[in-house]
PDB file of C-alpha atoms and ligand atoms in Angstrom:
ATOM      1  CA  UNK A   1     -16.311   2.259 -17.136  1.00 64.00           C
ATOM      2  CA  UNK A   2     -15.735   0.378 -13.880  1.00 92.00           C
ATOM      3  CA  UNK A   3     -12.670  -1.786 -13.388  1.00 97.00           C
ATOM      4  CA  UNK A   4     -10.700  -3.806 -15.945  1.00 98.00           C
ATOM      5  CA  UNK A   5     -12.196  -7.191 -16.837  1.00 98.00           C
ATOM      6  CA  UNK A   6      -8.975  -9.097 -16.113  1.00 98.00           C
ATOM      7  CA  UNK A   7      -6.508  -8.031 -13.451  1.00 98.00           C
ATOM      8  CA  UNK A   8      -3.194  -9.627 -12.553  1.00 98.00           C
ATOM      9  CA  UNK A   9      -1.549  -9.115  -9.179  1.00 98.00           C
ATOM     10  CA  UNK A  10       2.093 -10.057  -8.701  1.00 98.00           C
ATOM     11  CA  UNK A  11       2.732 -10.970  -5.065  1.00 98.00           C
ATOM     12  CA  UNK A  12      -0.180 -12.109  -2.915  1.00 98.00           C
ATOM     13  CA  UNK A  13       1.029 -10.990   0.512  1.00 96.00           C
ATOM     14  CA  UNK A  14      -0.775  -8.553   2.759  1.00 93.00           C
ATOM     15  CA  UNK A  15      -1.264  -5.886   0.078  1.00 96.00           C
ATOM     16  CA  UNK A  16      -1.551  -8.124  -2.966  1.00 98.00           C
ATOM     17  CA  UNK A  17      -4.315 -10.163  -1.326  1.00 98.00           C
ATOM     18  CA  UNK A  18      -6.137  -6.966  -0.394  1.00 98.00           C
ATOM     19  CA  UNK A  19      -5.808  -5.580  -3.924  1.00 98.00           C
ATOM     20  CA  UNK A  20      -7.125  -8.881  -5.315  1.00 98.00           C
ATOM     21  CA  UNK A  21     -10.064  -8.695  -2.892  1.00 98.00           C
ATOM     22  CA  UNK A  22     -10.885  -5.136  -3.974  1.00 98.00           C
ATOM     23  CA  UNK A  23     -10.944  -5.976  -7.695  1.00 98.00           C
ATOM     24  CA  UNK A  24     -12.813  -9.257  -7.151  1.00 98.00           C
ATOM     25  CA  UNK A  25     -15.537  -7.569  -5.186  1.00 96.00           C
ATOM     26  CA  UNK A  26     -15.883  -5.021  -8.009  1.00 97.00           C
ATOM     27  CA  UNK A  27     -16.492  -7.769 -10.571  1.00 96.00           C
ATOM     28  CA  UNK A  28     -13.038  -8.334 -12.137  1.00 98.00           C
ATOM     29  CA  UNK A  29     -11.402 -11.686 -12.874  1.00 98.00           C
ATOM     30  CA  UNK A  30      -8.223 -11.706 -10.783  1.00 98.00           C
ATOM     31  CA  UNK A  31      -5.091 -13.827 -11.057  1.00 98.00           C
ATOM     32  CA  UNK A  32      -2.388 -13.624  -8.406  1.00 98.00           C
ATOM     33  CA  UNK A  33       1.081 -14.674  -9.464  1.00 98.00           C
ATOM     34  CA  UNK A  34       3.250 -15.811  -6.572  1.00 98.00           C
ATOM     35  CA  UNK A  35       6.851 -16.959  -6.298  1.00 97.00           C
ATOM     36  CA  UNK A  36       6.216 -20.560  -5.137  1.00 98.00           C
ATOM     37  CA  UNK A  37       3.378 -23.081  -4.793  1.00 98.00           C
ATOM     38  CA  UNK A  38       3.491 -22.637  -1.045  1.00 98.00           C
ATOM     39  CA  UNK A  39       3.189 -18.844  -1.324  1.00 98.00           C
ATOM     40  CA  UNK A  40       0.397 -19.221  -3.891  1.00 98.00           C
ATOM     41  CA  UNK A  41      -1.601 -21.410  -1.473  1.00 98.00           C
ATOM     42  CA  UNK A  42      -1.037 -18.868   1.291  1.00 98.00           C
ATOM     43  CA  UNK A  43      -2.203 -16.056  -1.017  1.00 98.00           C
ATOM     44  CA  UNK A  44      -5.327 -18.022  -1.937  1.00 98.00           C
ATOM     45  CA  UNK A  45      -6.140 -18.569   1.735  1.00 98.00           C
ATOM     46  CA  UNK A  46      -5.490 -14.879   2.522  1.00 98.00           C
ATOM     47  CA  UNK A  47      -7.914 -13.725  -0.167  1.00 98.00           C
ATOM     48  CA  UNK A  48     -10.555 -16.310   0.796  1.00 97.00           C
ATOM     49  CA  UNK A  49     -10.327 -15.344   4.468  1.00 97.00           C
ATOM     50  CA  UNK A  50     -10.581 -11.671   3.577  1.00 97.00           C
ATOM     51  CA  UNK A  51     -13.659 -12.302   1.402  1.00 97.00           C
ATOM     52  CA  UNK A  52     -15.266 -14.392   4.174  1.00 97.00           C
ATOM     53  CA  UNK A  53     -14.730 -11.556   6.652  1.00 96.00           C
ATOM     54  CA  UNK A  54     -16.337  -9.134   4.193  1.00 96.00           C
ATOM     55  CA  UNK A  55     -19.292 -11.486   3.761  1.00 96.00           C
ATOM     56  CA  UNK A  56     -19.742 -11.694   7.555  1.00 95.00           C
ATOM     57  CA  UNK A  57     -19.693  -7.913   7.764  1.00 94.00           C
ATOM     58  CA  UNK A  58     -22.151  -7.669   4.895  1.00 93.00           C
ATOM     59  CA  UNK A  59     -19.790  -5.685   2.660  1.00 92.00           C
ATOM     60  CA  UNK A  60     -19.544  -8.327  -0.088  1.00 92.00           C
ATOM     61  CA  UNK A  61     -22.389  -8.099  -2.594  1.00 88.00           C
ATOM     62  CA  UNK A  62     -22.029 -11.691  -3.799  1.00 92.00           C
ATOM     63  CA  UNK A  63     -21.307 -15.016  -2.060  1.00 93.00           C
ATOM     64  CA  UNK A  64     -17.661 -15.965  -1.442  1.00 95.00           C
ATOM     65  CA  UNK A  65     -18.104 -19.149  -3.485  1.00 95.00           C
ATOM     66  CA  UNK A  66     -19.400 -17.193  -6.441  1.00 96.00           C
ATOM     67  CA  UNK A  67     -16.729 -14.467  -6.231  1.00 97.00           C
ATOM     68  CA  UNK A  68     -13.904 -17.004  -6.041  1.00 97.00           C
ATOM     69  CA  UNK A  69     -14.946 -18.542  -9.377  1.00 98.00           C
ATOM     70  CA  UNK A  70     -13.313 -15.406 -10.842  1.00 98.00           C
ATOM     71  CA  UNK A  71     -10.112 -15.900  -8.850  1.00 98.00           C
ATOM     72  CA  UNK A  72      -7.027 -18.048  -9.366  1.00 98.00           C
ATOM     73  CA  UNK A  73      -3.446 -18.209  -8.211  1.00 98.00           C
ATOM     74  CA  UNK A  74      -0.492 -19.150 -10.398  1.00 98.00           C
ATOM     75  CA  UNK A  75       3.284 -19.318 -10.108  1.00 98.00           C
ATOM     76  CA  UNK A  76       4.247 -17.877 -13.492  1.00 98.00           C
ATOM     77  CA  UNK A  77       3.938 -14.328 -14.742  1.00 98.00           C
ATOM     78  CA  UNK A  78       3.206 -15.752 -18.244  1.00 98.00           C
ATOM     79  CA  UNK A  79      -0.249 -16.673 -16.926  1.00 97.00           C
ATOM     80  CA  UNK A  80      -1.036 -12.919 -16.705  1.00 98.00           C
ATOM     81  CA  UNK A  81      -0.743 -12.407 -20.477  1.00 98.00           C
ATOM     82  CA  UNK A  82      -4.459 -11.634 -20.961  1.00 97.00           C
ATOM     83  CA  UNK A  83      -4.667  -9.036 -18.175  1.00 98.00           C
ATOM     84  CA  UNK A  84      -5.592  -5.438 -18.978  1.00 98.00           C
ATOM     85  CA  UNK A  85      -4.035  -4.329 -15.690  1.00 98.00           C
ATOM     86  CA  UNK A  86      -1.141  -5.910 -13.788  1.00 98.00           C
ATOM     87  CA  UNK A  87      -0.369  -4.547 -10.325  1.00 98.00           C
ATOM     88  CA  UNK A  88       2.812  -5.558  -8.577  1.00 98.00           C
ATOM     89  CA  UNK A  89       2.823  -5.896  -4.786  1.00 98.00           C
ATOM     90  CA  UNK A  90       6.135  -7.687  -4.208  1.00 97.00           C
ATOM     91  CA  UNK A  91       8.550  -6.605  -1.427  1.00 94.00           C
ATOM     92  CA  UNK A  92       9.848  -3.043  -1.488  1.00 91.00           C
ATOM     93  CA  UNK A  93      13.063  -3.282  -3.546  1.00 94.00           C
ATOM     94  CA  UNK A  94      13.630  -1.528  -6.858  1.00 96.00           C
ATOM     95  CA  UNK A  95      15.402  -4.485  -8.503  1.00 97.00           C
ATOM     96  CA  UNK A  96      12.639  -6.976  -7.664  1.00 98.00           C
ATOM     97  CA  UNK A  97       9.865  -4.631  -8.800  1.00 98.00           C
ATOM     98  CA  UNK A  98      11.731  -3.894 -12.051  1.00 98.00           C
ATOM     99  CA  UNK A  99      12.264  -7.611 -12.621  1.00 98.00           C
ATOM    100  CA  UNK A 100       8.634  -8.676 -12.197  1.00 98.00           C
ATOM    101  CA  UNK A 101       7.264  -5.704 -14.171  1.00 98.00           C
ATOM    102  CA  UNK A 102       9.692  -6.317 -17.040  1.00 98.00           C
ATOM    103  CA  UNK A 103       8.504  -9.943 -17.089  1.00 98.00           C
ATOM    104  CA  UNK A 104       4.888  -8.720 -17.071  1.00 98.00           C
ATOM    105  CA  UNK A 105       5.354  -6.319 -19.998  1.00 97.00           C
ATOM    106  CA  UNK A 106       7.051  -9.065 -21.981  1.00 98.00           C
ATOM    107  CA  UNK A 107       3.936 -11.273 -21.759  1.00 97.00           C
ATOM    108  CA  UNK A 108       1.265  -8.548 -21.781  1.00 96.00           C
ATOM    109  CA  UNK A 109       2.612  -5.794 -24.033  1.00 90.00           C
ATOM    110  CA  UNK A 110      -0.679  -3.887 -24.186  1.00 90.00           C
ATOM    111  CA  UNK A 111      -1.566  -4.253 -20.506  1.00 95.00           C
ATOM    112  CA  UNK A 112      -1.274  -1.353 -18.094  1.00 98.00           C
ATOM    113  CA  UNK A 113       1.325  -1.886 -15.385  1.00 98.00           C
ATOM    114  CA  UNK A 114       1.032  -0.517 -11.877  1.00 98.00           C
ATOM    115  CA  UNK A 115       3.290  -0.514  -8.858  1.00 98.00           C
ATOM    116  CA  UNK A 116       2.014  -0.472  -5.293  1.00 97.00           C
ATOM    117  CA  UNK A 117       5.297   0.888  -3.983  1.00 95.00           C
ATOM    118  CA  UNK A 118       4.909   2.935  -0.825  1.00 90.00           C
ATOM    119  CA  UNK A 119       8.262   4.725  -0.994  1.00 88.00           C
ATOM    120  CA  UNK A 120      10.217   4.003  -4.177  1.00 93.00           C
ATOM    121  CA  UNK A 121      10.363   6.238  -7.230  1.00 96.00           C
ATOM    122  CA  UNK A 122       7.859   5.190  -9.891  1.00 98.00           C
ATOM    123  CA  UNK A 123      10.067   6.851 -12.533  1.00 98.00           C
ATOM    124  CA  UNK A 124      13.075   4.811 -11.406  1.00 97.00           C
ATOM    125  CA  UNK A 125      11.068   1.576 -11.522  1.00 98.00           C
ATOM    126  CA  UNK A 126       9.785   2.551 -14.994  1.00 98.00           C
ATOM    127  CA  UNK A 127      13.306   3.169 -16.279  1.00 98.00           C
ATOM    128  CA  UNK A 128      13.907  -0.590 -16.547  1.00 97.00           C
ATOM    129  CA  UNK A 129      10.875  -1.108 -18.802  1.00 98.00           C
ATOM    130  CA  UNK A 130      10.746  -1.137 -22.587  1.00 97.00           C
ATOM    131  CA  UNK A 131       7.504   0.844 -22.393  1.00 97.00           C
ATOM    132  CA  UNK A 132       7.955   3.054 -19.328  1.00 97.00           C
ATOM    133  CA  UNK A 133       4.841   5.072 -20.318  1.00 97.00           C
ATOM    134  CA  UNK A 134       2.774   1.970 -19.431  1.00 97.00           C
ATOM    135  CA  UNK A 135       3.531   2.269 -15.709  1.00 98.00           C
ATOM    136  CA  UNK A 136       1.606   4.213 -13.086  1.00 98.00           C
ATOM    137  CA  UNK A 137       1.827   4.128  -9.287  1.00 98.00           C
ATOM    138  CA  UNK A 138      -1.273   2.798  -7.548  1.00 98.00           C
ATOM    139  CA  UNK A 139      -0.544   3.199  -3.861  1.00 98.00           C
ATOM    140  CA  UNK A 140      -3.180   1.260  -1.948  1.00 98.00           C
ATOM    141  CA  UNK A 141      -3.518   1.471   1.825  1.00 95.00           C
ATOM    142  CA  UNK A 142      -3.690  -1.327   4.356  1.00 89.00           C
ATOM    143  CA  UNK A 143      -6.195  -2.939   4.860  1.00 93.00           C
ATOM    144  CA  UNK A 144      -7.098  -2.469   1.188  1.00 97.00           C
ATOM    145  CA  UNK A 145     -10.746  -3.642   1.310  1.00 96.00           C
ATOM    146  CA  UNK A 146     -11.615  -1.143   4.066  1.00 94.00           C
ATOM    147  CA  UNK A 147      -9.411   1.742   2.952  1.00 95.00           C
ATOM    148  CA  UNK A 148     -11.093   4.465   0.924  1.00 97.00           C
ATOM    149  CA  UNK A 149      -7.956   6.048  -0.557  1.00 98.00           C
ATOM    150  CA  UNK A 150      -5.638   5.224  -3.445  1.00 98.00           C
ATOM    151  CA  UNK A 151      -2.756   7.539  -4.317  1.00 98.00           C
ATOM    152  CA  UNK A 152      -2.188   7.614  -8.063  1.00 98.00           C
ATOM    153  CA  UNK A 153       1.500   8.345  -8.462  1.00 98.00           C
ATOM    154  CA  UNK A 154       2.506  10.030 -11.710  1.00 98.00           C
ATOM    155  CA  UNK A 155       5.995   9.096 -12.825  1.00 98.00           C
ATOM    156  CA  UNK A 156       7.993  11.277 -15.206  1.00 98.00           C
ATOM    157  CA  UNK A 157       6.922   9.046 -18.107  1.00 97.00           C
ATOM    158  CA  UNK A 158       3.301   8.397 -17.038  1.00 98.00           C
ATOM    159  CA  UNK A 159       0.979  10.013 -19.639  1.00 98.00           C
ATOM    160  CA  UNK A 160      -2.210  11.895 -18.699  1.00 98.00           C
ATOM    161  CA  UNK A 161      -4.278   9.263 -20.510  1.00 98.00           C
ATOM    162  CA  UNK A 162      -3.003   6.596 -18.108  1.00 98.00           C
ATOM    163  CA  UNK A 163      -3.646   8.816 -15.089  1.00 98.00           C
ATOM    164  CA  UNK A 164      -7.225   9.360 -16.299  1.00 98.00           C
ATOM    165  CA  UNK A 165      -7.697   5.619 -16.753  1.00 98.00           C
ATOM    166  CA  UNK A 166      -6.357   4.976 -13.256  1.00 98.00           C
ATOM    167  CA  UNK A 167      -8.756   7.579 -11.807  1.00 98.00           C
ATOM    168  CA  UNK A 168     -11.649   5.757 -13.504  1.00 98.00           C
ATOM    169  CA  UNK A 169     -10.548   2.359 -12.221  1.00 98.00           C
ATOM    170  CA  UNK A 170     -10.105   3.573  -8.646  1.00 98.00           C
ATOM    171  CA  UNK A 171     -13.612   5.041  -8.792  1.00 98.00           C
ATOM    172  CA  UNK A 172     -14.789   1.650 -10.095  1.00 98.00           C
ATOM    173  CA  UNK A 173     -13.389   0.123  -6.902  1.00 98.00           C
ATOM    174  CA  UNK A 174     -15.584   2.500  -4.921  1.00 97.00           C
ATOM    175  CA  UNK A 175     -12.506   4.319  -3.627  1.00 98.00           C
ATOM    176  CA  UNK A 176     -11.301   7.897  -3.868  1.00 98.00           C
ATOM    177  CA  UNK A 177      -8.084   8.711  -5.681  1.00 98.00           C
ATOM    178  CA  UNK A 178      -5.679  11.573  -5.300  1.00 98.00           C
ATOM    179  CA  UNK A 179      -3.181  12.322  -8.054  1.00 98.00           C
ATOM    180  CA  UNK A 180       0.338  12.851  -6.756  1.00 98.00           C
ATOM    181  CA  UNK A 181       3.646  13.703  -8.377  1.00 97.00           C
ATOM    182  CA  UNK A 182       6.381  11.084  -8.005  1.00 97.00           C
ATOM    183  CA  UNK A 183       8.311  12.752  -5.177  1.00 96.00           C
ATOM    184  CA  UNK A 184       9.501  11.011  -1.987  1.00 95.00           C
ATOM    185  CA  UNK A 185       6.733  10.262   0.483  1.00 94.00           C
ATOM    186  CA  UNK A 186       4.059  11.031  -2.138  1.00 96.00           C
ATOM    187  CA  UNK A 187       1.342  12.979  -0.266  1.00 96.00           C
ATOM    188  CA  UNK A 188       0.242  10.587   2.463  1.00 94.00           C
ATOM    189  CA  UNK A 189       3.572   9.487   3.970  1.00 92.00           C
ATOM    190  CA  UNK A 190       5.128  12.939   3.684  1.00 95.00           C
ATOM    191  CA  UNK A 191       2.333  14.647   5.611  1.00 96.00           C
ATOM    192  CA  UNK A 192       1.623  11.778   7.986  1.00 95.00           C
ATOM    193  CA  UNK A 193       5.263  11.340   8.955  1.00 96.00           C
ATOM    194  CA  UNK A 194       5.838  15.106   9.339  1.00 97.00           C
ATOM    195  CA  UNK A 195       2.970  15.299  11.836  1.00 98.00           C
ATOM    196  CA  UNK A 196       4.093  12.191  13.712  1.00 98.00           C
ATOM    197  CA  UNK A 197       7.715  13.378  14.010  1.00 98.00           C
ATOM    198  CA  UNK A 198       6.612  16.744  15.396  1.00 98.00           C
ATOM    199  CA  UNK A 199       4.333  14.985  17.892  1.00 98.00           C
ATOM    200  CA  UNK A 200       7.316  12.878  19.045  1.00 98.00           C
ATOM    201  CA  UNK A 201       9.460  15.984  19.478  1.00 98.00           C
ATOM    202  CA  UNK A 202       6.665  17.440  21.603  1.00 98.00           C
ATOM    203  CA  UNK A 203       6.695  14.326  23.846  1.00 98.00           C
ATOM    204  CA  UNK A 204      10.479  14.734  24.131  1.00 98.00           C
ATOM    205  CA  UNK A 205      10.056  18.357  25.201  1.00 98.00           C
ATOM    206  CA  UNK A 206       7.306  17.449  27.703  1.00 98.00           C
ATOM    207  CA  UNK A 207       4.878  19.791  25.970  1.00 98.00           C
ATOM    208  CA  UNK A 208       2.061  17.448  26.980  1.00 98.00           C
ATOM    209  CA  UNK A 209       1.463  13.715  27.470  1.00 98.00           C
ATOM    210  CA  UNK A 210       1.255  11.462  24.414  1.00 98.00           C
ATOM    211  CA  UNK A 211      -2.474  11.044  25.047  1.00 98.00           C
ATOM    212  CA  UNK A 212      -3.046  14.794  25.251  1.00 98.00           C
ATOM    213  CA  UNK A 213      -1.003  15.510  22.110  1.00 98.00           C
ATOM    214  CA  UNK A 214      -3.161  13.002  20.257  1.00 98.00           C
ATOM    215  CA  UNK A 215      -6.319  14.539  21.695  1.00 98.00           C
ATOM    216  CA  UNK A 216      -5.198  17.934  20.370  1.00 98.00           C
ATOM    217  CA  UNK A 217      -5.529  16.451  16.898  1.00 98.00           C
ATOM    218  CA  UNK A 218      -8.583  14.224  17.382  1.00 98.00           C
ATOM    219  CA  UNK A 219     -10.755  16.855  19.086  1.00 98.00           C
ATOM    220  CA  UNK A 220      -9.048  20.039  17.928  1.00 98.00           C
ATOM    221  CA  UNK A 221      -8.622  19.090  14.280  1.00 98.00           C
ATOM    222  CA  UNK A 222     -11.087  16.215  13.975  1.00 98.00           C
ATOM    223  CA  UNK A 223      -8.495  13.668  12.907  1.00 97.00           C
ATOM    224  CA  UNK A 224      -9.974  10.185  13.446  1.00 95.00           C
ATOM    225  CA  UNK A 225      -6.809   9.120  15.279  1.00 97.00           C
ATOM    226  CA  UNK A 226      -3.884  11.002  16.811  1.00 98.00           C
ATOM    227  CA  UNK A 227      -0.382  10.876  15.234  1.00 98.00           C
ATOM    228  CA  UNK A 228       1.212   8.933  18.107  1.00 98.00           C
ATOM    229  CA  UNK A 229      -1.457   6.259  18.266  1.00 98.00           C
ATOM    230  CA  UNK A 230      -1.214   5.963  14.484  1.00 96.00           C
ATOM    231  CA  UNK A 231       2.561   5.554  14.843  1.00 97.00           C
ATOM    232  CA  UNK A 232       2.016   2.726  17.358  1.00 98.00           C
ATOM    233  CA  UNK A 233      -0.265   0.950  14.901  1.00 95.00           C
ATOM    234  CA  UNK A 234       2.026   1.456  11.904  1.00 92.00           C
ATOM    235  CA  UNK A 235       5.070   0.371  13.962  1.00 95.00           C
ATOM    236  CA  UNK A 236       7.828   2.649  15.258  1.00 97.00           C
ATOM    237  CA  UNK A 237      10.432   0.743  13.217  1.00 96.00           C
ATOM    238  CA  UNK A 238       8.416   1.319  10.026  1.00 91.00           C
ATOM    239  CA  UNK A 239       8.103   5.029  10.848  1.00 95.00           C
ATOM    240  CA  UNK A 240      11.863   5.258  11.477  1.00 97.00           C
ATOM    241  CA  UNK A 241      12.672   3.675   8.108  1.00 93.00           C
ATOM    242  CA  UNK A 242      10.399   6.136   6.298  1.00 93.00           C
ATOM    243  CA  UNK A 243      11.769   9.107   8.264  1.00 96.00           C
ATOM    244  CA  UNK A 244      15.349   8.106   7.426  1.00 96.00           C
ATOM    245  CA  UNK A 245      14.436   7.753   3.755  1.00 93.00           C
ATOM    246  CA  UNK A 246      12.700  11.156   3.691  1.00 95.00           C
ATOM    247  CA  UNK A 247      15.640  12.770   5.523  1.00 97.00           C
ATOM    248  CA  UNK A 248      17.933  11.591   2.754  1.00 96.00           C
ATOM    249  CA  UNK A 249      15.552  12.692   0.013  1.00 94.00           C
ATOM    250  CA  UNK A 250      13.929  15.847   1.406  1.00 95.00           C
ATOM    251  CA  UNK A 251      16.266  17.102   4.104  1.00 97.00           C
ATOM    252  CA  UNK A 252      16.754  17.348   7.866  1.00 97.00           C
ATOM    253  CA  UNK A 253      13.207  18.396   8.701  1.00 96.00           C
ATOM    254  CA  UNK A 254      12.426  14.647   8.587  1.00 97.00           C
ATOM    255  CA  UNK A 255      15.314  13.690  10.925  1.00 98.00           C
ATOM    256  CA  UNK A 256      14.028  11.062  13.391  1.00 98.00           C
ATOM    257  CA  UNK A 257      13.845  12.354  16.997  1.00 98.00           C
ATOM    258  CA  UNK A 258      15.968  10.630  19.641  1.00 98.00           C
ATOM    259  CA  UNK A 259      12.884   9.318  21.451  1.00 98.00           C
ATOM    260  CA  UNK A 260      11.970   7.261  18.381  1.00 98.00           C
ATOM    261  CA  UNK A 261      15.377   5.568  18.248  1.00 98.00           C
ATOM    262  CA  UNK A 262      15.390   5.040  22.042  1.00 98.00           C
ATOM    263  CA  UNK A 263      11.984   3.366  22.031  1.00 98.00           C
ATOM    264  CA  UNK A 264      12.983   1.075  19.184  1.00 98.00           C
ATOM    265  CA  UNK A 265      16.228   0.163  20.996  1.00 98.00           C
ATOM    266  CA  UNK A 266      14.096  -0.736  24.041  1.00 98.00           C
ATOM    267  CA  UNK A 267      11.909  -3.016  21.905  1.00 98.00           C
ATOM    268  CA  UNK A 268       8.939  -0.655  22.077  1.00 98.00           C
ATOM    269  CA  UNK A 269       7.775  -0.932  18.471  1.00 98.00           C
ATOM    270  CA  UNK A 270       4.122  -0.086  19.107  1.00 98.00           C
ATOM    271  CA  UNK A 271       1.038  -2.296  19.095  1.00 97.00           C
ATOM    272  CA  UNK A 272       2.895  -5.349  17.765  1.00 95.00           C
ATOM    273  CA  UNK A 273       5.158  -5.500  20.852  1.00 98.00           C
ATOM    274  CA  UNK A 274       2.550  -4.312  23.375  1.00 98.00           C
ATOM    275  CA  UNK A 275       4.149  -0.911  23.918  1.00 98.00           C
ATOM    276  CA  UNK A 276       5.076   2.168  21.930  1.00 98.00           C
ATOM    277  CA  UNK A 277       3.900   5.630  22.865  1.00 98.00           C
ATOM    278  CA  UNK A 278       0.953   3.827  24.508  1.00 98.00           C
ATOM    279  CA  UNK A 279       0.436   0.475  26.256  1.00 98.00           C
ATOM    280  CA  UNK A 280      -1.412  -2.108  24.131  1.00 98.00           C
ATOM    281  CA  UNK A 281      -3.188  -5.115  25.568  1.00 90.00           C
TER     282      UNK A 281
HETATM  283  N1  NAD B   1       2.040  -3.350   4.280  1.00 59.28           N
HETATM  284  C1  NAD B   1       1.591  -2.104   4.081  1.00 59.28           C
HETATM  285  O1  NAD B   1       0.975  -1.476   4.976  1.00 59.28           O
HETATM  286  C2  NAD B   1       1.773  -1.429   2.738  1.00 59.28           C
HETATM  287  C3  NAD B   1       0.994  -0.330   2.420  1.00 59.28           C
HETATM  288  C4  NAD B   1       1.113   0.254   1.142  1.00 59.28           C
HETATM  289  C5  NAD B   1       2.037  -0.276   0.234  1.00 59.28           C
HETATM  290  N2  NAD B   1       2.814  -1.352   0.598  1.00 59.28           N
HETATM  291  C6  NAD B   1       3.766  -1.870  -0.400  1.00 59.28           C
HETATM  292  O2  NAD B   1       3.203  -3.052  -0.986  1.00 59.28           O
HETATM  293  C7  NAD B   1       4.259  -3.947  -1.364  1.00 59.28           C
HETATM  294  C8  NAD B   1       4.007  -5.302  -0.724  1.00 59.28           C
HETATM  295  O3  NAD B   1       3.939  -5.152   0.683  1.00 59.28           O
HETATM  296  P1  NAD B   1       3.266  -6.269   1.607  1.00 59.28           P
HETATM  297  O4  NAD B   1       3.143  -5.665   2.956  1.00 59.28           O
HETATM  298  O5  NAD B   1       2.076  -6.841   0.939  1.00 59.28           O
HETATM  299  O6  NAD B   1       4.431  -7.373   1.612  1.00 59.28           O
HETATM  300  P2  NAD B   1       4.310  -8.937   1.903  1.00 59.28           P
HETATM  301  O7  NAD B   1       5.669  -9.379   2.311  1.00 59.28           O
HETATM  302  O8  NAD B   1       3.132  -9.225   2.791  1.00 59.28           O
HETATM  303  O9  NAD B   1       3.967  -9.574   0.464  1.00 59.28           O
HETATM  304  C9  NAD B   1       4.889  -9.658  -0.587  1.00 59.28           C
HETATM  305  C10 NAD B   1       4.544 -10.911  -1.399  1.00 59.28           C
HETATM  306  O10 NAD B   1       5.324 -10.932  -2.586  1.00 59.28           O
HETATM  307  C11 NAD B   1       5.649 -12.270  -2.864  1.00 59.28           C
HETATM  308  N3  NAD B   1       6.793 -12.320  -3.773  1.00 59.28           N
HETATM  309  C12 NAD B   1       8.104 -12.133  -3.497  1.00 59.28           C
HETATM  310  N4  NAD B   1       8.827 -12.263  -4.635  1.00 59.28           N
HETATM  311  C13 NAD B   1       7.947 -12.539  -5.635  1.00 59.28           C
HETATM  312  C14 NAD B   1       8.089 -12.787  -7.022  1.00 59.28           C
HETATM  313  N5  NAD B   1       9.288 -12.770  -7.607  1.00 59.28           N
HETATM  314  N6  NAD B   1       6.979 -13.045  -7.748  1.00 59.28           N
HETATM  315  C15 NAD B   1       5.753 -13.059  -7.169  1.00 59.28           C
HETATM  316  N7  NAD B   1       5.567 -12.844  -5.832  1.00 59.28           N
HETATM  317  C16 NAD B   1       6.653 -12.574  -5.083  1.00 59.28           C
HETATM  318  C17 NAD B   1       5.942 -12.875  -1.494  1.00 59.28           C
HETATM  319  O11 NAD B   1       5.849 -14.300  -1.531  1.00 59.28           O
HETATM  320  C18 NAD B   1       4.847 -12.224  -0.650  1.00 59.28           C
HETATM  321  O12 NAD B   1       3.663 -13.017  -0.614  1.00 59.28           O
HETATM  322  C19 NAD B   1       5.549  -3.271  -0.952  1.00 59.28           C
HETATM  323  O13 NAD B   1       6.047  -2.533  -2.034  1.00 59.28           O
HETATM  324  C20 NAD B   1       5.111  -2.312   0.155  1.00 59.28           C
HETATM  325  O14 NAD B   1       5.975  -1.211   0.317  1.00 59.28           O
HETATM  326  C21 NAD B   1       2.699  -1.951   1.814  1.00 59.28           C
END
């Protein structure tokens, strides 16, 4: 069945541009709706640059010029009225996601709606919709074109038929889906953060060096990257925010270790500042 013929993406930032790229390279017509003309131009450039990189790497089957004939950017959600699937990738606040999805369902009443939220409740977002059973979580990973995983998040009102459709579409993107209940942290953040927090506690307790703790996982458990290096890449501040959220939702086993707060206070946020648990050039 492949992917939907027409896909709308609301918000063309880092994730929205990647989601647009993924659907474009699978043959869909994609429209990104952005908040302003300036943001729409930036989204267009982000998608074009991403497609050019894919072409250079040889991972785009068609030419960039040809693919972009199926792509446009707009500044009104009304322009998404013909889309069979509309994915929102606006900043991570419930009110904003509810607002843009409510606008999308008003113009495309039969379209499927999806949220790319990484931490919010899909059921809560759906509660503001007239047809909450039209919403499913499609949690893409960054960078979307290279990532093989999509978490399909099943809200309390998401029907099985929509989950099955989402599984088909993710397969059409050439990616693998996992189906996850709408609980905090879904599967990926909950497990990834649990491992990272324990690794930090081990650094605190001088169990081993950060490099050796990571090696325990890369060589001992064949993880492609250790939890501390992954934390540096994600950003220590981002990890802290997720840990605080999961502590509130799931309990003290997600309480952030002191070393995490201390490093952030010292400006050691990971790769983006040149230092986290490791030095970055
Ligand atoms: N960055 C990641 O690694 C990552 C991974 C998975 C999921 N997510 C989730 O994806 C979502 C987007 O994250 P991002 O990193 O792409 O953010 P981003 O800030 O790069 O992009 C957000 C975009 O939304 C646009 N926007 C804001 N208000 C809008 C509106 N009313 N209408 C249309 N567009 C609007 C902004 O102009 C911006 O381009 C968030 O929910 C985030 O939690 C992020």
